[in-house]
Amino acid sequence: MSKPHSPHSSSSLEEWLVYLEQLHGQAIELGLDRIRHVATELNLLKPAPFVFTVGGTNGKGTTCRTLEVLLMAAGYRVGVYSSPHFIRYSERVRINGQELTDQEHISSFHSLNQGRGDTSLTFFEFSTLSALQLFKQSDLDVVILEVGLGGRLDATNIIDADIAVITSIALDHTDWLGPDRESIGREKAGIFRQGKPAVVGEPDMPATISKVVQDKGAILLARGKQWSYHASPHSWQFEDIQGKLTDLPLPHIPLANAATALAALRVSGLTISESTLKESIATATLPGRFQILQQSPLVILDVAHNPHAARYLVEKIEQITPKGKVHGVIGMLHDKDIDGTLTVLSEVVNQWYCATLEGPRGATAQRLQQSLPKAACYGAVEQAWHAALAQADAEDIVLVCGSFHTVAAVMALSDKEQ
């Protein structure tokens, strides 16, 4: 395929991102031959001495973040690749907890574009290779890769991880990954490697995951079997084959994800003292995951976009015991389980503000309203958000959820207003 007009090293990041979106005929093309070819040519298959790859339906971002915070606290140089981004492309790559400059991304894109030859790459494939290149240049100890979609055929799976992690298995992306938890589990487990630990945080593990572990000769560490955790009101404890950790401070992210990260870290052989662990585990937070934007009314942003994530969100809101009403600002993609997600969220939301999301995958407000008969409809997230704020009293809660796109729109508005 011939290249579209190629930007150069002095082009803006915006120009590069537009170019990357047009580079390949389709947005998603599962399969590793093209990206592996380029990565091999450019010697990018070993971005750091130690690599974690983290897959799963929900909880990938917070699990990666916990690993990153703990390893940095222990003195390791750490790179993290995650997606999607909320406001800035640079959110996708962190080195020692910091985003990089636009120019660093531009330089990486430029050299990668010259190095790929005639091989066509999707936006995500190009972005993944660029992250690997940036990591390789940065002389890191550890790289943490968040899987984009599925596992077996995801661009990140060209890398042989030292430890593969699966956070949870729920129905999502069924058009790509299969119609049930068994087929989704099989796809996610494609990141496992022979002789390497496979850490699974999903408590109700599909049988297909055990089958992949056997076929690949990986070493399974399953929640509830090889490791477990228990929470009390003010602390939690963790137990695995190495022993027990007690009096751990409760994290700000879902406890299941912090525990999964801890299970992966402890089997890695990377060293972190118990005191450093206790000091740092509660400091991990991530934008858009039960993020409190303001008080009175309490504004909560959460990217929950399937029934499994919605259930966790409902439980968190019930713990707050709202004194007033809960106003729900919702926008979703049409390929998600809209009915299932809204049924769960409706257990706590009193008043709904449905927003149409732009783009080919966006659902209309009217589609959401079919599942929420009394909801109001708005043409954009911004309108729904302003309407909810206008109607919320000081003791109410305004919940913004349903998609990364919905949360990103409110984050961008809030940034602008500040």
Coordinates of C-alpha atoms in Angstrom, one line a residue:
M1 CA 0.0 0.0 0.0
S2 CA 1.4 3.4 -0.9
K3 CA 1.8 5.9 1.9
P4 CA -0.6 8.8 2.3
H5 CA 1.2 12.2 2.3
S6 CA 3.7 11.6 5.1
P7 CA 4.3 14.2 7.8
H8 CA 7.9 15.0 8.8
S9 CA 9.8 15.5 12.0
S10 CA 8.7 19.2 12.2
S11 CA 5.0 18.4 11.7
S12 CA 2.6 18.8 14.7
L13 CA 1.5 15.8 16.8
E14 CA -2.1 16.5 15.5
E15 CA -0.9 16.1 11.9
W16 CA 0.8 12.8 12.7
L17 CA -2.3 11.4 14.5
V18 CA -4.5 12.3 11.5
Y19 CA -2.0 10.6 9.2
L20 CA -1.8 7.4 11.4
E21 CA -5.6 7.2 11.3
Q22 CA -5.6 7.2 7.5
L23 CA -2.6 4.9 7.1
H24 CA -4.5 1.6 7.1
G25 CA -7.8 0.8 5.4
Q26 CA -9.6 -0.4 8.5
A27 CA -9.4 0.8 12.2
I28 CA -9.1 -2.7 13.7
E29 CA -7.4 -5.6 11.9
L30 CA -6.6 -8.5 14.2
G31 CA -3.5 -10.5 13.3
L32 CA 0.2 -10.1 14.2
D33 CA 2.1 -10.8 10.9
R34 CA 2.5 -7.2 9.8
I35 CA 3.4 -5.7 13.2
R36 CA 5.7 -8.5 14.1
H37 CA 7.6 -8.1 10.8
V38 CA 8.2 -4.4 11.5
A39 CA 9.1 -5.0 15.2
T40 CA 11.6 -7.7 14.2
E41 CA 13.2 -5.5 11.5
L42 CA 13.6 -2.6 14.0
N43 CA 14.7 -4.8 16.9
L44 CA 11.8 -3.8 19.2
L45 CA 10.8 -7.2 20.6
K46 CA 12.7 -6.8 23.8
P47 CA 11.7 -3.3 25.1
A48 CA 13.1 -4.0 28.6
P49 CA 14.7 -6.8 30.6
F50 CA 11.3 -7.6 32.3
V51 CA 7.8 -7.3 30.8
F52 CA 4.3 -7.6 32.3
T53 CA 1.4 -7.9 29.8
V54 CA -2.0 -7.2 31.3
G55 CA -5.3 -8.2 29.6
G56 CA -8.9 -8.6 30.8
T57 CA -12.3 -7.1 30.3
N58 CA -12.3 -4.6 33.1
G59 CA -9.6 -3.4 35.5
K60 CA -6.6 -3.5 33.1
G61 CA -5.7 0.2 33.6
T62 CA -5.8 0.2 37.4
T63 CA -3.9 -3.1 37.6
C64 CA -1.1 -1.6 35.4
R65 CA -1.2 1.5 37.5
T66 CA -0.7 -0.4 40.7
L67 CA 2.2 -2.4 39.3
E68 CA 3.8 0.9 38.1
V69 CA 3.4 2.7 41.4
L70 CA 4.8 -0.3 43.4
L71 CA 7.8 -0.9 41.1
M72 CA 8.7 2.8 41.0
A73 CA 8.5 3.0 44.8
A74 CA 10.9 0.1 44.9
G75 CA 13.4 2.1 42.7
Y76 CA 12.8 0.4 39.3
R77 CA 12.7 2.4 36.0
V78 CA 9.3 1.6 34.6
G79 CA 7.5 2.2 31.3
V80 CA 3.7 1.8 30.9
Y81 CA 1.7 1.6 27.6
S82 CA -2.1 2.0 27.9
S83 CA -5.1 2.9 25.9
P84 CA -7.3 4.7 25.0
H85 CA -6.4 8.2 26.1
F86 CA -8.9 10.7 27.5
I87 CA -7.7 14.1 26.3
R88 CA -4.1 13.9 25.1
Y89 CA -2.4 11.1 23.0
S90 CA 0.6 11.4 25.4
E91 CA -1.4 9.8 28.2
R92 CA -0.8 6.4 26.4
V93 CA 2.9 6.2 27.2
R94 CA 4.4 6.9 30.7
I95 CA 8.1 6.6 31.6
N96 CA 8.7 6.7 35.4
G97 CA 5.2 8.0 35.9
Q98 CA 5.6 10.9 33.5
E99 CA 4.1 11.6 30.1
L100 CA 6.5 12.5 27.3
T101 CA 6.5 15.7 25.2
D102 CA 4.8 15.9 21.9
Q103 CA 8.2 16.2 20.2
E104 CA 9.4 12.9 21.7
H105 CA 6.3 11.2 20.2
I106 CA 6.8 13.0 16.8
S107 CA 10.4 11.9 16.6
S108 CA 9.4 8.3 17.4
F109 CA 6.6 8.4 14.8
H110 CA 9.0 9.8 12.2
S111 CA 11.7 7.2 12.6
L112 CA 9.1 4.4 12.8
N113 CA 7.4 5.6 9.6
Q114 CA 10.8 5.5 7.8
G115 CA 11.6 2.1 9.3
R116 CA 8.4 0.3 8.5
G117 CA 9.0 0.3 4.7
D118 CA 5.9 -0.6 2.8
T119 CA 4.2 -2.4 5.6
S120 CA 0.8 -1.0 6.4
L121 CA -0.1 -0.5 10.1
T122 CA -3.3 0.3 11.9
F123 CA -3.3 3.3 14.3
F124 CA -3.1 1.0 17.3
E125 CA -0.2 -1.1 15.8
F126 CA 1.8 2.1 14.9
S127 CA 1.1 3.5 18.4
T128 CA 2.2 0.2 20.0
L129 CA 5.5 0.0 18.0
S130 CA 6.2 3.7 18.9
A131 CA 5.7 2.9 22.6
L132 CA 8.1 0.0 22.3
Q133 CA 10.7 2.2 20.6
L134 CA 10.4 4.9 23.2
F135 CA 10.8 2.3 26.0
K136 CA 13.8 0.8 24.3
Q137 CA 15.5 4.2 24.1
S138 CA 14.8 4.9 27.8
D139 CA 16.9 2.2 29.4
L140 CA 14.1 0.8 31.6
D141 CA 14.1 -2.1 34.0
V142 CA 10.4 -3.0 33.5
V143 CA 7.7 -2.4 30.9
I144 CA 4.0 -2.9 31.6
L145 CA 1.8 -3.4 28.5
E146 CA -1.9 -3.0 28.6
V147 CA -3.7 -5.2 26.0
G148 CA -5.9 -3.2 23.7
L149 CA -8.5 -5.8 22.6
G150 CA -8.7 -9.4 23.5
G151 CA -5.1 -10.8 23.7
R152 CA -4.2 -13.5 21.3
L153 CA -4.3 -11.2 18.2
D154 CA -3.7 -7.9 20.0
A155 CA -0.7 -5.9 18.8
T156 CA 0.9 -6.1 22.3
N157 CA 1.1 -9.9 22.0
I158 CA 4.1 -9.7 19.7
I159 CA 6.1 -9.3 22.9
D160 CA 6.9 -12.4 25.0
A161 CA 5.9 -11.2 28.5
D162 CA 7.7 -12.6 31.5
I163 CA 4.4 -12.4 33.4
A164 CA 0.9 -12.4 31.8
V165 CA -2.0 -11.1 33.8
I166 CA -5.8 -11.4 33.2
T167 CA -7.9 -9.2 35.4
S168 CA -11.4 -10.2 34.7
I169 CA -13.6 -11.9 32.1
A170 CA -16.9 -10.4 31.1
L171 CA -19.0 -10.0 28.0
D172 CA -17.6 -7.1 25.9
H173 CA -16.4 -6.8 22.3
T174 CA -18.4 -9.9 21.5
D175 CA -18.3 -9.1 17.8
W176 CA -14.5 -9.6 17.8
L177 CA -13.9 -12.0 20.7
G178 CA -16.8 -14.4 20.6
P179 CA -20.3 -14.7 22.1
D180 CA -19.6 -16.0 25.6
R181 CA -17.1 -16.0 28.5
E182 CA -15.5 -19.2 27.3
S183 CA -14.5 -17.8 23.9
I184 CA -13.5 -14.5 25.4
G185 CA -11.4 -16.3 28.0
R186 CA -9.6 -18.2 25.3
E187 CA -8.8 -15.0 23.4
K188 CA -7.6 -13.2 26.5
A189 CA -5.4 -16.2 27.5
G190 CA -3.5 -15.9 24.2
I191 CA -1.0 -13.7 26.1
F192 CA 0.3 -16.7 28.2
R193 CA 3.7 -18.1 27.5
Q194 CA 5.4 -21.4 28.0
G195 CA 7.1 -21.7 31.4
K196 CA 6.0 -18.3 32.5
P197 CA 3.5 -17.3 35.2
A198 CA -0.1 -16.6 34.1
V199 CA -1.8 -14.6 36.9
V200 CA -5.6 -14.7 36.8
G201 CA -7.7 -12.3 38.9
E202 CA -11.1 -13.4 37.6
P203 CA -12.7 -15.4 40.4
D204 CA -15.1 -17.4 38.1
M205 CA -12.4 -18.5 35.7
P206 CA -13.7 -20.0 32.4
A207 CA -12.5 -23.5 31.7
T208 CA -10.9 -22.3 28.5
I209 CA -8.3 -20.4 30.4
S210 CA -7.1 -23.7 32.1
K211 CA -7.0 -25.3 28.7
V212 CA -4.8 -22.6 27.2
V213 CA -2.5 -22.8 30.3
Q214 CA -2.1 -26.6 29.7
D215 CA -1.7 -26.2 25.9
K216 CA 1.0 -23.5 26.3
G217 CA 2.7 -25.0 29.3
A218 CA 2.2 -21.7 31.3
I219 CA 2.2 -21.6 35.1
L220 CA -1.2 -20.8 36.4
L221 CA -1.7 -18.6 39.5
A222 CA -5.4 -18.3 39.9
R223 CA -7.3 -16.2 42.5
G224 CA -8.8 -18.3 45.2
K225 CA -6.3 -21.1 44.5
Q226 CA -2.7 -20.1 44.4
W227 CA -3.4 -16.6 45.9
S228 CA -6.3 -14.9 47.7
Y229 CA -7.2 -11.7 49.6
H230 CA -9.7 -10.7 52.2
A231 CA -10.9 -7.2 53.1
S232 CA -11.9 -6.0 56.5
P233 CA -13.5 -2.5 57.1
H234 CA -10.1 -0.7 57.4
S235 CA -7.4 -2.9 55.9
W236 CA -6.9 -6.1 53.8
Q237 CA -4.7 -9.1 53.7
F238 CA -3.1 -11.0 50.9
E239 CA -1.9 -14.6 50.8
D240 CA 0.1 -16.7 48.3
I241 CA 2.7 -19.5 48.3
Q242 CA 5.3 -17.1 49.7
G243 CA 3.1 -16.3 52.8
K244 CA 0.7 -13.7 54.1
L245 CA 0.7 -9.9 54.1
T246 CA -1.6 -8.4 56.7
D247 CA -2.8 -4.8 57.6
L248 CA -2.4 -3.6 54.0
P249 CA -4.0 -0.1 53.5
L250 CA -7.2 -0.1 51.4
P251 CA -6.4 1.3 47.9
H252 CA -8.4 3.9 46.0
I253 CA -8.8 1.6 43.0
P254 CA -10.8 -1.7 43.0
L255 CA -9.3 -4.0 45.6
A256 CA -9.5 -7.0 43.2
N257 CA -7.2 -5.2 40.8
A258 CA -4.7 -4.1 43.4
A259 CA -4.6 -7.7 44.7
T260 CA -4.1 -9.1 41.1
A261 CA -1.2 -6.6 40.6
L262 CA 0.3 -7.8 44.0
A263 CA 0.0 -11.4 43.0
A264 CA 1.9 -10.7 39.7
L265 CA 4.5 -8.6 41.5
R266 CA 5.2 -11.3 44.1
V267 CA 5.7 -14.1 41.6
S268 CA 8.0 -11.9 39.4
G269 CA 11.1 -12.1 41.5
L270 CA 11.4 -8.3 41.4
T271 CA 12.1 -7.1 44.9
I272 CA 10.0 -4.7 47.0
S273 CA 10.1 -4.5 50.8
E274 CA 7.0 -5.0 52.8
S275 CA 7.3 -1.5 54.2
T276 CA 7.6 0.1 50.7
L277 CA 4.6 -2.0 49.6
K278 CA 2.5 -0.7 52.5
E279 CA 3.5 2.9 52.0
S280 CA 2.8 2.9 48.3
I281 CA -0.1 0.6 47.5
A282 CA -2.8 3.1 48.5
T283 CA -1.3 5.9 46.4
A284 CA -2.3 4.4 43.1
T285 CA -5.2 6.3 41.4
L286 CA -6.2 6.6 37.7
P287 CA -8.3 9.2 35.9
G288 CA -11.8 8.1 35.0
R289 CA -11.9 5.3 37.6
F290 CA -14.3 6.5 40.3
Q291 CA -12.7 9.8 40.0
I292 CA -14.2 12.6 42.1
L293 CA -14.2 15.8 40.2
Q294 CA -15.9 18.1 42.7
Q295 CA -17.9 18.1 45.9
S296 CA -21.4 19.5 46.4
P297 CA -22.8 18.3 44.2
L298 CA -20.4 15.3 44.3
V299 CA -19.3 14.6 40.7
I300 CA -18.0 11.2 40.0
L301 CA -16.5 10.1 36.6
D302 CA -16.2 6.4 35.8
V303 CA -15.6 4.7 32.5
A304 CA -17.9 1.7 33.3
H305 CA -19.3 0.5 30.0
N306 CA -20.5 -3.0 30.6
P307 CA -22.7 -4.8 33.3
H308 CA -19.6 -6.1 35.2
A309 CA -18.1 -2.6 35.6
A310 CA -21.5 -1.1 36.3
R311 CA -22.0 -3.6 39.2
Y312 CA -18.8 -2.4 40.9
L313 CA -19.8 1.3 40.4
V314 CA -23.2 0.7 41.9
E315 CA -21.6 -0.9 45.0
K316 CA -19.2 2.0 45.4
I317 CA -22.1 4.5 45.2
E318 CA -24.2 2.5 47.7
Q319 CA -21.2 2.7 50.1
I320 CA -21.4 6.5 50.0
T321 CA -25.1 6.3 51.0
P322 CA -26.3 9.3 48.9
K323 CA -28.4 11.8 50.9
G324 CA -29.9 13.3 47.8
K325 CA -30.6 12.1 44.3
V326 CA -28.2 10.5 41.9
H327 CA -28.2 12.2 38.4
G328 CA -26.7 9.9 35.7
V329 CA -25.1 11.5 32.6
I330 CA -24.7 8.6 30.1
G331 CA -23.3 8.2 26.6
M332 CA -22.5 4.7 25.2
L333 CA -21.2 3.0 22.1
H334 CA -23.9 1.0 20.3
D335 CA -21.8 -2.2 20.3
K336 CA -21.9 -2.5 24.1
D337 CA -24.5 -4.3 26.2
I338 CA -26.6 -1.1 26.6
D339 CA -29.7 -2.8 28.2
G340 CA -27.6 -4.9 30.6
T341 CA -25.4 -1.9 31.7
L342 CA -28.3 0.5 32.2
T343 CA -30.4 -2.0 34.1
V344 CA -27.6 -2.3 36.7
L345 CA -26.9 1.4 36.9
S346 CA -30.6 2.2 37.3
E347 CA -30.4 0.6 40.8
V348 CA -28.8 3.8 42.1
V349 CA -29.6 6.5 39.4
N350 CA -32.8 8.5 40.0
Q351 CA -32.7 10.8 37.0
W352 CA -31.1 10.1 33.6
Y353 CA -29.5 12.5 31.1
C354 CA -28.8 10.5 27.9
A355 CA -26.3 11.9 25.4
T356 CA -25.6 11.0 21.8
L357 CA -21.9 10.0 21.2
E358 CA -20.4 11.1 17.9
G359 CA -18.6 8.7 15.5
P360 CA -19.6 5.5 13.7
R361 CA -19.8 3.5 17.0
G362 CA -21.7 6.1 19.0
A363 CA -25.2 5.2 20.2
T364 CA -27.9 7.9 20.0
A365 CA -29.5 9.3 23.1
Q366 CA -32.8 7.9 21.8
R367 CA -31.3 4.4 21.7
L368 CA -30.3 4.8 25.4
Q369 CA -33.8 6.1 26.2
Q370 CA -35.4 2.9 25.0
S371 CA -33.8 1.2 28.1
L372 CA -34.7 4.2 30.4
P373 CA -38.2 5.3 29.6
K374 CA -38.1 8.5 31.8
A375 CA -34.7 9.8 30.6
A376 CA -34.1 13.1 29.0
C377 CA -32.2 13.2 25.6
Y378 CA -29.4 15.5 24.6
G379 CA -27.5 15.8 21.3
A380 CA -24.0 15.8 23.1
V381 CA -22.4 14.9 26.3
E382 CA -21.7 18.6 27.1
Q383 CA -25.4 19.5 27.0
A384 CA -26.4 16.5 29.2
W385 CA -23.7 17.4 31.7
H386 CA -24.8 21.0 32.0
A387 CA -28.4 20.0 32.4
A388 CA -27.5 17.6 35.2
L389 CA -25.4 20.2 37.0
A390 CA -28.2 22.7 36.7
Q391 CA -30.7 20.3 38.3
A392 CA -28.5 18.9 41.0
D393 CA -28.7 20.1 44.6
A394 CA -25.7 20.4 46.8
E395 CA -26.3 17.0 48.5
D396 CA -26.9 15.2 45.2
I397 CA -24.5 13.1 43.2
V398 CA -23.8 13.6 39.5
L399 CA -22.4 10.4 37.9
V400 CA -20.8 10.5 34.5
C401 CA -20.3 7.1 32.9
G402 CA -20.9 4.7 30.0
S403 CA -17.8 5.2 27.9
F404 CA -14.3 6.6 27.8
H405 CA -15.7 9.1 25.3
T406 CA -18.4 10.3 27.7
V407 CA -15.9 10.8 30.6
A408 CA -13.3 12.4 28.3
A409 CA -15.9 15.0 27.1
V410 CA -16.6 16.1 30.7
M411 CA -12.9 16.1 31.6
A412 CA -12.1 18.3 28.7
L413 CA -14.9 20.7 29.7
S414 CA -13.8 20.8 33.3
D415 CA -10.2 21.5 32.1
K416 CA -11.4 24.4 30.0
E417 CA -13.6 25.9 32.7
Q418 CA -10.7 25.8 35.1

